[in-house]
Amino acid sequence: MAEKSRPIAPKPLADFKVGVDNVIFSVDTEQNRLLVLLVMRQHEPYRDRWCLPGTLVRQGESLEESAYRILSEKIRAKNLYLEQLFTFGDIGRDPREDPDSYAVRYLSVSYFALVPFSQAELIADGVSGIAWYPVKQVPELAFDHNRILEYGHRRLRNKLEYSPVAFDVLPEAFTLSDLYQLYTTVLGENFSDYSNFRTRLLKLGFLSDTGIKTSRGAGRPASLYRFDAEAFAPFKNKPMVFI
Amino acid sequence: MAEKSRPIAPKPLADFKVGVDNVIFSVDTEQNRLLVLLVMRQHEPYRDRWCLPGTLVRQGESLEESAYRILSEKIRAKNLYLEQLFTFGDIGRDPREDPDSYAVRYLSVSYFALVPFSQAELIADGVSGIAWYPVKQVPELAFDHNRILEYGHRRLRNKLEYSPVAFDVLPEAFTLSDLYQLYTTVLGENFSDYSNFRTRLLKLGFLSDTGIKTSRGAGRPASLYRFDAEAFAPFKNKPMVFI
DNA sequence: ACAAAAGTGTTGCGGATACACCCATGC
DNA sequence: GCATGGGTGTATCCGCAACACTTTTGT
């Protein structure tokens, strides 16, 4: 035991600051674009680069509280969906870490959020840049944020396929076309035929027809539907498949 | 802007120590039991309580390296599967945090691991207790580790359904019954008929028959199969379904 | 009247379920 | 020979993709 259990003195523990970075998605159903919220960095490092909205965790604040805080500083949204994504802790992911001196480390706990585009109002504070960026046109971001975004994008696609997040991001009453558009813009053109998508969802029985019709330009008016959380209950934790 | 942008001075940043806790699963195919690795705590807090094997992250060590370090301190395993699970950062989750004084916080990044029971050798250092516990009989653990375990268990069930983790936990060559037993003990009795399970997997074409037969007691000897990673390649990232 | 969008119906194929049945071995 | 576990075959059912078709509106 003497030789093996204490070969060399172990290195001392690392000290961390913990950041929370949010990948906030929204879908512009008008233009069929998937958007992500970016902010312009005001300070070094990576000054004047776009990045995901983030913050460092303060005393007495949980991770999730921290995530909600940034969110509410950037955006006024009624409904939203939020969940933890991944924790990035590689050494050297933040240039403020001096690789030689074993100074404080920076950890990033990323969160994934989905907000309704129509009900989300960006908070411009007049100083910092903030904007919805089409995911397809995102530039090179600060830190490892491109990687985080990529990770969030993957999660979004999965979530949409097997869970009812779509209804967190749609207005209370929506047409089946709205729903279909949402799926199409996130999952790509050819994920399903419209009429089959329609039949499948209606058969599941958790979309209730409000009876109200809405007309958008030419064409036959569409029924407005509502997501019935009660009727959905039996599907909870079941492997849903919308695709 | 004067009144609104600086309502009160924000609280100072929290300082963190970061822990890594591993939920290490294994399956005893002989006895059809799902096992989790627990260790006995040697120090306060929660002295003499079982907990998940964990450690605090050291200087110059990434999260994943940290996870592998504990793993290799507790267990000698040939193959294994490891992935990040979730990060727990609620205030007060570690009693070493004084809730009144804003002292250092303890964050736990949990990892999920799966090791082959037959090839995994526990490292008893003569001092600390370490044992495989049937998941159904796990006692009350230190910290919030029951919650972490619960979370890991859910992930395991999902993983098994839509990804080939099973082959990381089985020996190189295995019978189709072995595979079936594994699924049954993790997913529950009635997830599928044996013969259908068999046909489905063989049709997928990434299990290659070695031609070798093995006899275990009475009954017709079974063929040993091997997981063919190359033949599996096309299924990567596709929504696999084994269930 | 005609285009545009919503909504319905029909058909054929493939995969999953539920079995019944054959095969090789130990005792 | 018979129990035990391994392995194969088959009939049926259900879901779903593809696509044709009908309905209701705006212009």
XYZ file of C-alpha atoms (C1' of nucleotides) in Angstrom:
540
model
C 0.000 0.000 0.000
C 2.873 2.326 0.752
C 4.268 2.558 -2.737
C 1.086 2.312 -4.674
C -1.468 4.389 -2.918
C 0.624 7.537 -2.724
C 2.870 7.517 -5.762
C 3.040 11.291 -6.028
C 1.193 13.985 -4.214
C -1.967 14.704 -6.195
C -2.374 18.113 -7.740
C -4.419 20.606 -5.777
C -8.062 21.190 -6.595
C -9.006 23.600 -9.322
C -11.007 26.728 -8.579
C -13.841 27.555 -10.906
C -16.027 30.334 -12.024
C -19.158 28.911 -13.581
C -20.791 30.463 -16.586
C -24.200 29.765 -18.015
C -24.648 30.081 -21.764
C -28.040 29.914 -23.376
C -28.835 28.607 -26.805
C -32.137 30.344 -27.401
C -34.025 29.237 -30.468
C -37.074 30.646 -32.085
C -38.895 29.927 -35.303
C -40.100 32.587 -37.650
C -43.043 30.798 -39.186
C -43.691 33.635 -41.628
C -40.350 33.316 -43.312
C -39.732 29.711 -42.347
C -36.457 30.354 -40.662
C -34.903 28.871 -37.562
C -33.364 31.621 -35.457
C -30.903 31.770 -32.624
C -30.364 34.690 -30.287
C -26.894 36.232 -30.328
C -25.399 39.154 -28.472
C -22.366 41.259 -29.227
C -19.578 41.091 -26.682
C -18.714 44.434 -25.086
C -15.518 43.428 -23.332
C -12.372 41.466 -23.821
C -11.793 38.691 -24.558
C -13.477 38.437 -27.966
C -14.636 42.031 -27.877
C -16.991 42.871 -30.779
C -17.661 39.255 -31.562
C -21.080 37.683 -31.500
C -21.713 35.071 -28.841
C -24.488 33.221 -27.051
C -26.125 35.196 -24.268
C -24.422 34.130 -21.080
C -23.410 35.188 -17.638
C -21.358 34.058 -14.702
C -23.223 32.511 -11.810
C -23.577 34.767 -8.810
C -23.617 33.996 -5.142
C -26.833 32.454 -3.913
C -28.041 31.711 -7.423
C -28.717 28.258 -8.822
C -27.700 27.315 -12.343
C -31.229 27.398 -13.592
C -31.942 30.716 -11.932
C -28.889 32.042 -13.644
C -30.147 30.811 -16.990
C -33.527 32.444 -16.447
C -31.836 35.663 -15.399
C -29.968 36.109 -18.680
C -33.025 35.108 -20.582
C -35.124 37.739 -18.883
C -32.446 40.357 -19.381
C -32.478 39.833 -23.125
C -36.000 38.939 -23.925
C -39.576 39.330 -22.749
C -41.360 36.108 -23.544
C -44.603 34.657 -22.322
C -44.137 30.956 -22.801
C -40.843 29.277 -23.120
C -39.157 25.975 -22.805
C -35.830 25.627 -21.042
C -33.613 22.709 -20.196
C -30.000 21.996 -19.445
C -27.870 21.080 -22.398
C -24.302 20.168 -21.594
C -21.392 21.276 -19.459
C -18.205 22.279 -21.190
C -15.120 22.200 -19.026
C -12.122 21.540 -21.208
C -9.021 23.309 -20.116
C -8.227 26.305 -22.249
C -11.775 26.836 -23.480
C -11.657 30.348 -22.052
C -8.615 32.487 -22.872
C -8.870 34.075 -19.444
C -7.502 30.817 -18.114
C -3.773 31.102 -18.150
C -2.641 27.670 -19.280
C 0.668 27.876 -17.398
C -0.299 29.303 -14.082
C -3.013 27.146 -12.633
C -5.360 30.017 -12.140
C -9.100 29.938 -11.956
C -10.929 27.840 -14.533
C -14.061 28.777 -16.466
C -16.785 26.212 -16.783
C -19.793 26.660 -19.027
C -23.109 25.047 -18.253
C -25.195 25.504 -21.348
C -28.958 25.723 -21.466
C -31.299 25.210 -24.322
C -34.349 27.406 -24.733
C -37.205 27.731 -27.166
C -39.357 30.841 -27.277
C -42.347 31.802 -29.410
C -41.194 34.260 -32.016
C -44.438 36.190 -32.148
C -44.573 36.699 -28.379
C -40.896 37.339 -27.772
C -39.711 40.885 -27.518
C -35.992 41.565 -27.545
C -34.740 43.961 -24.908
C -32.393 46.439 -26.539
C -30.505 48.292 -23.882
C -29.090 50.728 -26.415
C -25.569 49.629 -25.739
C -25.074 46.022 -26.595
C -25.999 44.452 -29.879
C -28.608 41.736 -29.755
C -30.228 39.966 -32.667
C -31.990 36.932 -33.990
C -29.682 35.182 -36.431
C -30.822 32.554 -38.910
C -29.051 29.421 -37.762
C -27.811 28.816 -41.281
C -26.009 32.148 -41.317
C -24.374 32.254 -37.918
C -20.869 33.740 -38.052
C -17.844 32.636 -36.095
C -18.669 33.124 -32.438
C -16.612 33.834 -29.342
C -15.193 31.018 -27.211
C -16.438 27.551 -28.149
C -19.923 28.887 -28.735
C -20.228 27.522 -32.255
C -19.794 24.102 -30.777
C -22.398 24.764 -28.100
C -24.811 26.047 -30.711
C -24.239 22.975 -32.833
C -24.968 20.814 -29.821
C -28.130 22.752 -29.068
C -29.294 22.466 -32.641
C -28.974 18.706 -32.507
C -30.970 18.642 -29.293
C -33.669 20.799 -30.786
C -34.164 18.447 -33.686
C -34.405 15.487 -31.353
C -36.750 17.228 -28.944
C -39.086 18.133 -31.723
C -39.274 14.564 -32.884
C -40.168 12.919 -29.631
C -41.630 15.529 -27.362
C -44.303 18.173 -27.538
C -42.013 21.206 -27.265
C -43.596 22.594 -30.388
C -46.626 23.622 -28.372
C -44.515 25.691 -26.017
C -43.405 27.774 -28.906
C -46.643 28.125 -30.801
C -49.396 30.543 -29.803
C -52.306 29.190 -27.749
C -54.383 28.580 -30.840
C -52.708 27.557 -34.040
C -53.525 25.958 -37.331
C -52.194 22.606 -38.356
C -50.259 24.350 -41.082
C -48.508 26.452 -38.476
C -47.474 23.292 -36.710
C -46.401 21.690 -39.937
C -44.377 24.742 -40.950
C -42.609 24.677 -37.602
C -41.604 21.078 -38.061
C -40.547 21.649 -41.625
C -38.293 24.597 -40.923
C -36.552 22.834 -38.059
C -36.376 19.306 -39.414
C -35.978 20.043 -43.104
C -38.296 19.900 -46.062
C -38.870 16.243 -46.454
C -39.713 14.981 -43.010
C -43.264 14.085 -43.828
C -46.158 14.627 -46.145
C -48.560 17.299 -44.884
C -51.702 15.252 -45.083
C -50.136 12.305 -43.316
C -48.690 14.533 -40.627
C -52.167 15.911 -40.168
C -53.920 12.598 -39.912
C -51.368 11.187 -37.517
C -51.519 14.104 -35.090
C -55.289 14.326 -35.105
C -55.577 10.624 -34.458
C -53.399 10.988 -31.361
C -56.203 13.002 -29.898
C -54.498 15.720 -27.922
C -55.251 18.482 -30.374
C -58.699 19.901 -29.867
C -60.460 21.843 -32.549
C -61.656 25.173 -31.216
C -64.141 25.489 -34.047
C -62.805 28.922 -34.838
C -61.676 29.460 -38.375
C -58.933 31.755 -39.514
C -58.292 33.015 -42.966
C -54.880 34.096 -44.166
C -55.116 35.531 -47.655
C -56.449 33.261 -50.318
C -57.480 29.708 -49.762
C -59.860 27.905 -47.508
C -59.847 29.092 -43.898
C -58.120 26.815 -41.397
C -59.362 25.548 -38.081
C -57.580 26.760 -34.998
C -56.449 23.989 -32.716
C -55.397 23.951 -29.120
C -52.964 21.626 -27.367
C -54.832 19.639 -24.750
C -52.340 18.945 -21.985
C -54.732 16.590 -20.209
C -55.293 14.454 -23.249
C -51.567 14.366 -23.762
C -50.851 13.088 -20.248
C -50.937 9.365 -21.171
C -48.179 10.012 -23.707
C -45.863 11.533 -21.136
C -42.600 9.619 -20.883
C -43.732 7.417 -23.731
C -41.564 7.423 -26.806
C -43.573 9.860 -28.899
C -42.834 10.011 -32.535
C -44.023 12.923 -34.606
C -41.746 12.506 -37.527
C -31.155 54.321 -18.681
C -29.861 55.635 -15.389
C -32.508 54.192 -13.153
C -33.168 51.022 -14.990
C -29.828 49.610 -15.981
C -28.269 49.728 -12.506
C -31.091 49.192 -10.074
C -28.923 47.652 -7.388
C -25.375 46.454 -7.429
C -25.434 42.826 -8.536
C -24.206 40.185 -6.158
C -20.604 39.126 -6.579
C -19.734 35.995 -8.508
C -19.821 32.645 -6.794
C -16.681 30.560 -6.421
C -16.952 26.903 -7.162
C -15.295 23.618 -6.555
C -16.390 21.179 -9.198
C -17.017 17.548 -8.441
C -17.471 14.702 -10.844
C -19.780 11.869 -9.817
C -20.048 8.689 -11.819
C -23.081 6.507 -12.183
C -21.407 3.276 -13.180
C -23.728 0.524 -14.297
C -23.062 -3.079 -15.025
C -25.270 -6.038 -15.756
C -24.859 -9.427 -14.168
C -26.261 -11.605 -16.910
C -25.935 -14.713 -14.774
C -28.312 -13.476 -12.148
C -30.136 -10.999 -14.337
C -29.459 -8.045 -12.163
C -28.709 -4.457 -12.983
C -25.902 -3.218 -10.766
C -24.518 0.148 -9.814
C -21.136 0.803 -8.262
C -21.167 2.400 -4.828
C -18.388 3.377 -2.456
C -18.433 4.016 1.251
C -17.553 7.526 2.321
C -14.519 7.767 4.584
C -14.850 11.367 5.666
C -17.382 13.918 6.723
C -19.850 14.911 5.589
C -21.938 11.756 5.289
C -19.210 9.578 6.753
C -20.013 5.850 6.523
C -22.732 6.405 3.969
C -22.715 4.850 0.528
C -22.361 7.219 -2.399
C -21.514 7.306 -6.075
C -17.788 7.232 -6.799
C -16.736 10.810 -7.278
C -13.929 13.258 -6.903
C -13.198 16.932 -7.090
C -11.636 18.215 -10.282
C -7.958 18.999 -9.987
C -5.865 21.642 -11.632
C -5.067 20.972 -15.265
C -7.680 18.240 -15.510
C -10.703 18.311 -17.786
C -14.078 17.067 -16.606
C -13.868 13.936 -18.645
C -10.340 13.195 -17.511
C -11.565 13.533 -14.001
C -14.352 11.075 -14.654
C -11.926 8.568 -16.143
C -9.585 9.025 -13.196
C -12.133 7.954 -10.585
C -13.241 5.154 -12.800
C -9.714 3.804 -13.090
C -9.148 4.162 -9.376
C -12.123 1.967 -8.607
C -12.234 -0.505 -11.412
C -10.116 -2.235 -14.004
C -12.243 -2.601 -17.096
C -11.396 -3.347 -20.679
C -14.255 -1.805 -22.585
C -16.514 0.820 -21.259
C -18.944 3.440 -22.316
C -18.912 6.887 -20.741
C -20.876 10.028 -21.343
C -21.859 13.154 -19.490
C -25.157 13.011 -17.691
C -26.214 16.211 -16.004
C -24.852 19.027 -13.899
C -26.338 19.581 -10.489
C -25.764 23.010 -9.044
C -28.578 23.820 -6.679
C -27.570 25.799 -3.695
C -27.359 23.740 -0.550
C -26.844 20.411 -2.325
C -23.583 19.993 -0.436
C -23.634 20.587 3.324
C -20.138 21.991 3.134
C -21.714 25.043 1.575
C -22.649 27.326 4.401
C -25.998 28.689 3.327
C -25.534 31.953 5.225
C -22.011 32.925 4.462
C -21.578 32.968 0.720
C -18.694 30.599 0.774
C -17.510 28.310 -1.986
C -20.161 26.322 -3.845
C -19.994 22.664 -4.837
C -21.093 21.732 -8.298
C -21.497 18.162 -9.445
C -21.037 17.162 -13.040
C -22.312 13.633 -13.286
C -21.156 11.025 -15.752
C -22.812 7.874 -16.835
C -20.760 4.733 -17.432
C -21.437 1.201 -18.495
C -18.893 -1.556 -17.985
C -18.913 -5.270 -18.782
C -19.465 -7.180 -15.584
C -17.355 -10.161 -16.548
C -14.338 -8.059 -17.466
C -14.558 -5.501 -14.684
C -12.418 -6.015 -11.646
C -13.074 -3.873 -8.606
C -10.042 -2.341 -6.985
C -10.254 -2.866 -3.272
C -7.720 -0.682 -1.547
C -8.318 -2.373 1.774
C -9.583 0.789 3.329
C -12.671 2.008 1.617
C -15.737 -0.071 0.947
C -16.673 -0.570 -2.657
C -19.391 -2.791 -4.057
C -21.809 -3.543 -6.843
C -25.321 -2.893 -5.603
C -28.436 -4.159 -7.326
C -30.185 -1.019 -8.464
C -33.423 -2.193 -6.887
C -31.799 -2.415 -3.471
C -29.805 0.770 -3.304
C -29.946 2.360 0.154
C -30.170 6.032 0.973
C -27.054 7.656 -0.416
C -25.007 10.681 0.556
C -25.739 14.119 -0.891
C -28.285 14.111 -3.725
C -26.841 10.939 -5.136
C -30.107 9.018 -5.178
C -31.429 11.642 -7.513
C -28.359 11.404 -9.720
C -28.663 7.642 -9.815
C -32.318 7.895 -10.746
C -31.391 10.228 -13.555
C -28.701 7.870 -14.772
C -31.066 4.938 -14.674
C -33.497 6.754 -16.919
C -30.717 7.547 -19.339
C -29.596 3.946 -19.398
C -33.024 2.729 -20.383
C -33.226 5.266 -23.166
C -29.722 4.564 -24.410
C -30.412 0.882 -24.602
C -33.460 1.449 -26.737
C -31.942 3.571 -29.421
C -28.220 3.012 -29.388
C -25.835 0.085 -29.417
C -24.438 0.558 -25.904
C -25.311 -3.017 -25.140
C -22.273 -4.153 -27.066
C -19.978 -2.089 -24.897
C -21.129 -4.004 -21.890
C -21.176 -7.501 -23.329
C -18.080 -9.595 -23.859
C -16.555 -9.670 -27.359
C -18.452 -12.795 -28.267
C -21.921 -13.341 -26.917
C -24.995 -15.357 -27.602
C -28.239 -13.804 -28.677
C -29.722 -14.956 -25.397
C -27.088 -12.968 -23.541
C -28.128 -9.923 -25.489
C -31.793 -10.627 -24.886
C -31.219 -11.154 -21.169
C -29.403 -7.847 -20.977
C -32.317 -6.016 -22.538
C -34.799 -7.822 -20.370
C -33.089 -7.088 -17.098
C -32.709 -3.413 -17.883
C -35.953 -2.726 -19.703
C -38.237 -5.118 -17.868
C -39.746 -8.468 -18.708
C -42.143 -7.680 -21.455
C -40.275 -5.521 -23.899
C -40.329 -8.024 -26.724
C -40.736 -11.620 -27.706
C -37.416 -13.442 -27.894
C -37.805 -14.844 -31.361
C -38.868 -11.514 -32.806
C -36.031 -9.728 -31.067
C -33.737 -12.269 -32.634
C -35.049 -11.939 -36.143
C -35.050 -8.172 -36.049
C -31.457 -7.899 -34.862
C -30.126 -10.470 -37.273
C -31.864 -8.788 -40.169
C -30.144 -5.534 -39.322
C -26.941 -7.258 -40.306
C -24.368 -5.942 -37.869
C -24.168 -9.103 -35.812
C -21.816 -11.597 -37.346
C -21.956 -15.247 -36.451
C -18.522 -16.481 -35.398
C -19.543 -20.064 -36.071
C -18.382 -21.039 -32.613
C -20.926 -22.789 -30.463
C -21.160 -22.587 -26.740
C -23.023 -24.895 -24.441
C -24.287 -23.804 -21.061
C -25.749 -26.754 -19.244
C -28.696 -28.440 -20.873
C -30.158 -27.394 -24.173
C -28.921 -26.877 -27.651
C -25.622 -24.996 -27.864
C -25.852 -21.362 -28.932
C -23.897 -19.547 -31.607
C -21.531 -16.855 -30.484
C -22.005 -13.540 -32.243
C -19.798 -10.534 -32.595
C -20.778 -6.894 -33.003
C -19.555 -5.687 -36.385
C -18.807 -1.993 -35.954
C -18.261 -1.503 -39.673
C -21.574 -2.980 -40.637
C -23.186 -0.819 -38.006
C -21.700 2.395 -39.395
C -24.654 3.228 -41.684
C -26.940 3.183 -38.648
C -24.883 5.750 -36.802
C -26.917 8.824 -35.926
C -29.996 7.156 -37.315
C -32.845 6.653 -34.930
C -32.204 3.022 -34.078
C -34.909 1.110 -32.356
C -34.134 -2.141 -30.620
C -37.197 -2.371 -28.500
C -63.948 30.854 -63.101
C -59.735 29.756 -61.267
C -56.018 29.637 -58.046
C -54.730 28.663 -53.462
C -54.847 26.603 -49.277
C -57.383 23.222 -46.086
C -58.909 18.866 -45.420
C -60.383 13.714 -46.681
C -59.935 9.120 -48.621
C -57.720 4.991 -50.759
C -54.291 1.779 -51.620
C -50.217 -1.005 -51.165
C -46.198 -2.231 -48.837
C -43.255 -3.415 -44.825
C -42.569 -4.236 -40.391
C -44.109 -5.859 -35.927
C -46.755 -9.316 -33.004
C -48.067 -13.724 -31.728
C -47.510 -17.833 -32.115
C -46.481 -22.846 -33.683
C -42.983 -25.589 -34.762
C -38.209 -27.878 -35.557
C -33.231 -28.751 -33.704
C -29.402 -30.117 -30.717
C -27.816 -31.205 -26.404
C -27.551 -33.044 -21.165
C -29.221 -36.339 -18.108
C -36.943 -40.350 -23.943
C -37.723 -36.080 -22.294
C -36.688 -31.734 -20.509
C -34.214 -27.655 -21.761
C -32.822 -23.983 -24.184
C -31.606 -22.518 -29.298
C -33.364 -21.400 -33.607
C -36.831 -21.011 -37.777
C -41.082 -20.185 -40.078
C -45.666 -18.161 -40.900
C -50.270 -15.869 -40.670
C -52.190 -11.690 -39.309
C -52.478 -7.087 -38.232
C -51.403 -2.287 -38.131
C -49.085 1.877 -39.462
C -47.598 4.645 -42.663
C -45.950 6.766 -47.081
C -47.704 8.154 -51.504
C -50.889 10.358 -53.942
C -55.422 11.393 -55.804
C -59.241 13.823 -54.640
C -62.781 17.123 -52.512
C -63.990 21.488 -50.061
C -63.935 26.355 -49.068
C -62.260 30.562 -49.495
C -60.091 35.111 -52.105
C -59.716 37.614 -56.334
